[in-house]
C-alpha positions as CSV (number, residue, x, y, z in Angstrom):
1,M,0.1,0.0,0.1
2,R,3.0,2.1,0.8
3,A,3.7,2.2,-3.0
4,Y,0.3,3.4,-3.9
5,L,0.3,5.9,-1.4
6,T,3.8,7.3,-2.6
7,A,2.5,7.1,-6.3
8,A,-0.4,9.0,-5.2
9,G,1.5,11.5,-3.7
10,T,3.6,11.9,-6.6
11,A,0.7,12.3,-9.0
12,L,-0.6,15.1,-6.7
13,L,2.9,16.8,-6.4
14,L,3.1,16.9,-10.2
15,V,0.1,18.6,-10.6
16,L,0.7,20.7,-7.7
17,T,3.9,21.9,-9.1
18,G,2.8,22.1,-12.8
19,A,4.9,19.7,-13.8
20,A,1.8,17.4,-15.3
21,P,2.8,15.3,-18.5
22,A,2.1,17.0,-21.6
23,V,-0.9,16.4,-23.3
24,A,-1.4,17.0,-27.2
25,D,-3.3,15.3,-29.8
26,G,-1.4,16.2,-32.6
27,G,-3.9,18.5,-34.5
28,A,-3.0,22.0,-36.2
29,D,-3.1,25.0,-33.8
30,Q,-3.0,23.1,-30.5
31,S,-0.2,22.9,-27.9
32,F,2.8,21.7,-29.0
33,T,6.8,21.5,-28.2
34,I,9.4,23.0,-30.0
35,E,11.5,20.1,-30.9
36,D,14.5,21.7,-33.1
37,P,17.6,22.1,-30.8
38,R,18.7,24.8,-32.6
39,I,16.1,26.6,-31.7
40,T,16.9,27.5,-27.8
41,E,15.5,30.8,-27.5
42,S,12.3,31.3,-29.4
43,S,11.9,35.0,-28.9
44,G,8.7,35.7,-31.6
45,L,6.1,33.6,-32.9
46,A,4.0,34.6,-35.5
47,A,1.0,32.2,-37.4
48,S,1.5,31.7,-40.9
49,R,-1.2,33.0,-43.3
50,I,-0.4,30.4,-46.4
51,H,0.4,27.2,-44.5
52,P,-2.0,26.1,-42.0
53,G,-0.6,25.2,-38.3
54,V,2.8,26.6,-39.1
55,Y,4.3,29.0,-37.0
56,W,7.5,31.1,-37.4
57,T,10.0,32.0,-34.8
58,H,13.4,32.8,-34.6
59,N,16.3,32.6,-31.5
60,D,17.1,35.8,-29.5
61,S,20.4,37.3,-30.2
62,E,23.8,35.7,-31.3
63,D,21.9,33.3,-33.8
64,G,22.2,35.0,-37.3
65,P,19.8,35.7,-40.1
66,Y,17.4,33.0,-39.6
67,L,13.8,32.5,-39.3
68,Y,12.3,28.6,-38.8
69,A,8.7,27.9,-39.5
70,V,7.3,25.0,-36.9
71,D,4.6,22.8,-37.6
72,S,2.2,22.9,-34.5
73,R,1.1,19.3,-35.7
74,T,4.7,17.9,-35.0
75,G,6.8,20.2,-33.2
76,E,9.5,19.7,-36.0
77,T,10.9,22.6,-38.3
78,V,9.6,22.3,-41.7
79,A,11.7,25.3,-43.3
80,T,14.8,27.5,-42.3
81,I,15.2,30.8,-44.1
82,T,18.5,32.2,-44.2
83,M,18.0,36.1,-44.8
84,R,20.6,38.0,-47.1
85,G,20.9,41.3,-48.0
86,V,20.8,42.6,-44.2
87,G,23.7,43.4,-41.9
88,E,24.4,41.0,-39.0
89,P,21.6,40.8,-36.3
90,R,22.1,41.9,-33.0
91,D,18.9,41.2,-30.9
92,V,15.9,39.8,-32.8
93,E,13.1,39.9,-30.7
94,A,10.1,39.9,-32.8
95,V,8.1,38.1,-35.5
96,S,5.3,39.3,-37.4
97,I,3.2,39.1,-40.7
98,G,1.4,41.9,-42.5
99,P,-1.4,42.5,-45.0
100,D,0.9,42.3,-47.7
101,G,1.9,38.9,-46.7
102,N,5.4,39.6,-45.8
103,L,7.0,38.6,-43.0
104,Y,8.4,41.2,-40.6
105,V,11.6,40.6,-38.4
106,G,12.1,43.2,-35.4
107,D,15.7,43.5,-34.6
108,I,14.4,46.0,-32.1
109,G,16.4,44.7,-28.4
110,D,18.8,46.5,-27.0
111,N,21.1,44.6,-24.5
112,L,22.7,47.7,-23.5
113,D,19.4,49.0,-22.6
114,G,18.8,52.1,-25.0
115,S,22.3,53.1,-26.1
116,W,21.9,51.8,-29.4
117,D,20.9,54.9,-31.7
118,H,19.2,52.9,-34.6
119,V,17.6,49.5,-34.3
120,W,16.3,47.4,-37.6
121,I,13.4,45.7,-39.1
122,Y,14.0,43.3,-41.9
123,R,11.0,42.4,-44.4
124,F,10.5,39.3,-47.1
125,P,7.6,37.8,-48.4
126,E,6.3,34.8,-47.1
127,P,7.4,31.8,-48.5
128,K,5.0,29.9,-50.9
129,R,6.6,26.9,-50.3
130,L,8.3,25.2,-47.1
131,G,12.2,24.1,-47.4
132,N,15.3,25.3,-46.4
133,A,16.0,28.8,-48.7
134,T,17.9,31.9,-48.7
135,V,15.9,34.8,-49.2
136,R,16.8,38.5,-50.0
137,A,15.6,40.8,-47.2
138,T,15.1,44.4,-47.3
139,Q,16.1,46.3,-44.2
140,F,15.0,49.5,-42.1
141,D,16.4,51.5,-40.3
142,V,14.3,52.7,-37.0
143,T,14.8,55.5,-34.4
144,Y,12.4,56.8,-31.7
145,A,11.3,60.6,-31.4
146,D,12.3,60.4,-27.5
147,G,15.4,58.4,-27.8
148,A,16.9,54.6,-27.7
149,R,14.4,52.5,-26.2
150,N,15.1,48.7,-26.1
151,A,12.3,46.9,-27.1
152,E,10.9,43.1,-27.2
153,A,7.6,43.5,-29.3
154,M,6.8,44.4,-32.7
155,M,3.4,44.1,-34.4
156,V,2.1,44.7,-37.7
157,H,-1.4,45.8,-37.8
158,P,-3.5,43.5,-40.2
159,K,-5.4,45.9,-42.0
160,T,-3.6,48.9,-42.5
161,G,0.2,47.4,-42.5
162,R,1.5,50.3,-39.8
163,V,4.4,48.7,-37.5
164,Y,3.9,49.0,-33.9
165,I,6.5,48.7,-31.5
166,A,6.7,48.4,-27.3
167,S,9.4,49.6,-25.6
168,K,10.3,47.4,-22.3
169,N,11.2,49.2,-19.3
170,E,10.3,48.1,-15.3
171,D,8.6,51.4,-14.9
172,G,6.4,50.3,-17.9
173,G,7.1,51.0,-21.8
174,G,5.7,52.9,-24.7
175,L,3.4,51.9,-27.8
176,Y,5.2,53.7,-30.6
177,E,4.0,53.9,-33.8
178,G,5.8,53.9,-37.1
179,P,5.4,55.6,-40.3
180,A,2.5,55.1,-42.7
181,R,4.8,52.9,-44.7
182,L,8.5,51.8,-44.0
183,S,11.2,53.4,-45.7
184,T,14.6,52.2,-47.1
185,G,15.7,56.0,-48.0
186,G,16.3,56.7,-44.0
187,N,15.5,56.8,-40.6
188,N,11.7,55.5,-40.0
189,V,11.0,57.5,-36.9
190,F,8.7,56.1,-34.5
191,R,6.9,58.1,-32.0
192,R,5.3,57.3,-28.8
193,V,1.2,57.3,-28.7
194,G,0.3,55.0,-25.6
195,E,1.5,53.9,-22.3
196,V,2.1,50.2,-21.7
197,P,3.5,47.8,-19.0
198,W,6.6,45.4,-19.2
199,V,6.3,43.8,-22.4
200,T,8.5,41.0,-23.9
201,D,6.0,40.6,-26.8
202,G,2.2,41.6,-28.5
203,A,-0.1,40.8,-31.2
204,F,-3.1,41.9,-33.0
205,S,-6.2,40.1,-33.7
206,P,-6.7,39.3,-37.1
207,D,-9.4,41.9,-37.4
208,G,-7.0,44.6,-35.8
209,T,-9.6,45.7,-33.0
210,Q,-7.7,43.8,-30.4
211,L,-3.8,44.0,-29.0
212,V,-2.5,41.8,-26.7
213,L,0.7,42.4,-24.8
214,R,2.6,39.8,-22.6
215,S,5.0,39.9,-20.0
216,Y,6.8,37.3,-18.2
217,F,3.9,37.1,-15.5
218,S,1.2,38.5,-17.3
219,A,-0.5,39.6,-20.0
220,R,-3.2,42.3,-21.0
221,G,-5.9,42.9,-23.9
222,Y,-6.4,46.2,-25.4
223,A,-9.3,47.8,-27.7
224,F,-7.7,49.2,-30.5
225,A,-8.9,51.9,-33.0
226,D,-7.9,54.4,-35.4
227,G,-4.2,53.5,-34.0
228,R,-4.5,54.1,-30.5
229,L,-5.0,51.6,-27.3
230,G,-8.5,51.5,-25.8
231,D,-9.7,50.1,-22.5
232,D,-7.7,46.9,-21.2
233,H,-8.2,43.9,-19.9
234,R,-6.7,41.2,-17.9
235,V,-5.5,38.3,-20.3
236,D,-5.2,34.8,-18.4
237,A,-1.7,33.5,-20.1
238,P,-0.4,30.3,-19.1
239,F,3.5,30.3,-16.5
240,Q,6.0,29.6,-18.6
241,G,9.4,29.3,-17.4
242,Q,10.7,32.5,-19.7
243,A,7.9,33.9,-21.1
244,E,8.9,35.5,-24.4
245,S,6.5,35.2,-27.3
246,V,2.5,35.5,-28.4
247,T,0.4,35.3,-31.5
248,Y,-2.8,34.8,-32.6
249,T,-4.1,31.9,-34.5
250,A,-4.5,32.7,-38.0
251,D,-8.4,32.4,-37.6
252,G,-7.8,34.3,-34.5
253,S,-9.8,31.7,-32.5
254,A,-6.9,31.2,-29.8
255,L,-3.9,33.1,-28.8
256,M,-0.5,30.8,-28.8
257,F,2.2,31.9,-25.7
258,G,5.6,30.5,-26.5
259,S,8.7,30.8,-24.0
260,E,12.7,30.3,-24.4
261,G,14.5,26.7,-23.7
262,T,15.4,23.8,-25.6
263,G,12.2,21.9,-26.1
264,S,9.8,24.8,-24.9
265,G,6.6,24.9,-24.8
266,V,3.7,26.6,-26.9
267,V,0.3,26.9,-25.4
268,R,-3.1,27.6,-26.8
269,V,-5.4,29.9,-25.1
270,D,-8.7,29.9,-26.7
271,V,-10.5,33.2,-27.4
272,D,-14.1,34.1,-26.7
273,G,-16.9,33.8,-29.5
274,E,-16.6,31.9,-32.5
275,D,-15.0,34.3,-35.0
276,G,-12.4,35.1,-32.1
277,G,-11.4,38.2,-33.4
278,G,-12.1,37.6,-37.1
279,S,-13.0,39.6,-39.6
280,D,-16.7,40.1,-38.4
281,G,-15.6,41.7,-35.0
282,G,-12.8,41.2,-32.4
283,T,-13.1,39.2,-29.3
284,A,-11.6,39.6,-26.1
285,P,-9.5,36.4,-25.2
286,S,-11.2,34.3,-22.3
287,G,-8.4,32.6,-20.9
288,K,-10.0,29.0,-21.5
289,P,-7.0,26.9,-22.8
290,G,-7.8,24.9,-25.8
291,D,-7.1,21.1,-26.5
292,G,-4.0,20.2,-24.6
293,A,-3.2,23.2,-22.9
294,A,-0.7,21.7,-20.9
295,A,1.8,21.2,-23.5
296,G,5.5,22.3,-23.1
297,P,7.7,22.7,-19.7
298,G,6.3,24.9,-17.3
299,A,2.7,25.4,-18.8
300,S,-0.6,25.8,-16.8
301,G,-3.5,27.3,-17.3
302,G,-4.9,30.6,-15.5
303,D,-5.9,30.4,-11.7
304,G,-9.2,29.1,-12.0
305,Q,-7.7,26.4,-14.2
306,K,-4.9,25.4,-11.4
307,G,-7.4,25.6,-8.4
308,S,-9.7,23.0,-10.1
309,A,-6.5,20.7,-11.1
310,V,-5.3,20.7,-7.5
311,L,-9.0,20.1,-6.2
312,G,-9.7,17.1,-8.7
313,A,-5.8,15.8,-7.9
314,V,-6.7,15.9,-4.3
315,I,-9.9,14.0,-4.9
316,V,-8.5,11.2,-7.0
317,A,-5.8,10.7,-4.9
318,A,-8.0,10.5,-1.6
319,A,-10.3,8.0,-3.4
320,A,-7.5,6.0,-4.6
321,V,-6.1,5.8,-0.8
322,G,-9.4,5.0,0.3
323,A,-10.2,2.3,-2.1
324,L,-6.9,0.8,-1.2
325,A,-7.3,0.9,2.3
326,L,-10.9,-1.2,1.9
327,R,-9.8,-3.7,-0.2
328,R,-6.8,-4.3,2.6
329,R,-9.1,-4.4,5.2
330,R,-11.1,-7.0,3.1
331,R,-8.4,-9.1,2.7
332,A,-7.5,-8.9,6.1
333,G,-11.0,-9.7,7.1
């Protein structure tokens, strides 16, 4: 019986510590684990617009001009893209897809905390075929109207194509709006248009009416109209050891939260409403996890989920112990 008690206690401990086994159903746009050993610092995430279930990601600093396409059904890398025509990336922190079908890569981090006088954005068309390839990218110089900033979040508005950057600061950052069209002829000046908390990544809903910004320990959603932030609300986000990225699924039905580390997990969280922020209207994230939402290292649901999981584990463990005790008593009789 001691062995059974130990097993029941171990199962309960796994739930209490968030170390439950990963659950996955092998479907597209569900929680998954990034299997590629080269991807150790997945810092940005963007859902493909032409390859269902595929997500673009990249490493943080010191990796090179590379982007990886990961299939959410398997967690395997199905394409490695090498950018040419750009300088040596310094601190790539974000990736987003615009309405023009281009991938935008934000080399916007500043490990010296705002000492670089400019940062860069790279742009190239999303490949129509998945496979290893070298592409020529366009490089844009970026500066801020109020001085250098460290940033990890870059979002392209899905309707206007305008690029936004959220700066990262312990005392709160700013939302910066780029010019209507990026230009290669000089600096692209980004101007502060709103105040935001500490941010590690962000994403627009497919219809552009919602903006979600995440940090290491939380996430917030904002109504977004005419290039400005509106009412905000809390968004339930999974607990992850190094919470770095977020994107909407291509159909807007869920948010996908990513993290850094070898074998890092990407966790799906459903949004309210059937359209999920699609073309017929925006909806706010509900915090309800999708299928397999516990997938990936360190992943867990919202506070309500964790409470339910703990209570369920206690009940299951208690029932198992009670049944075993009753069986032993019957044998003794």
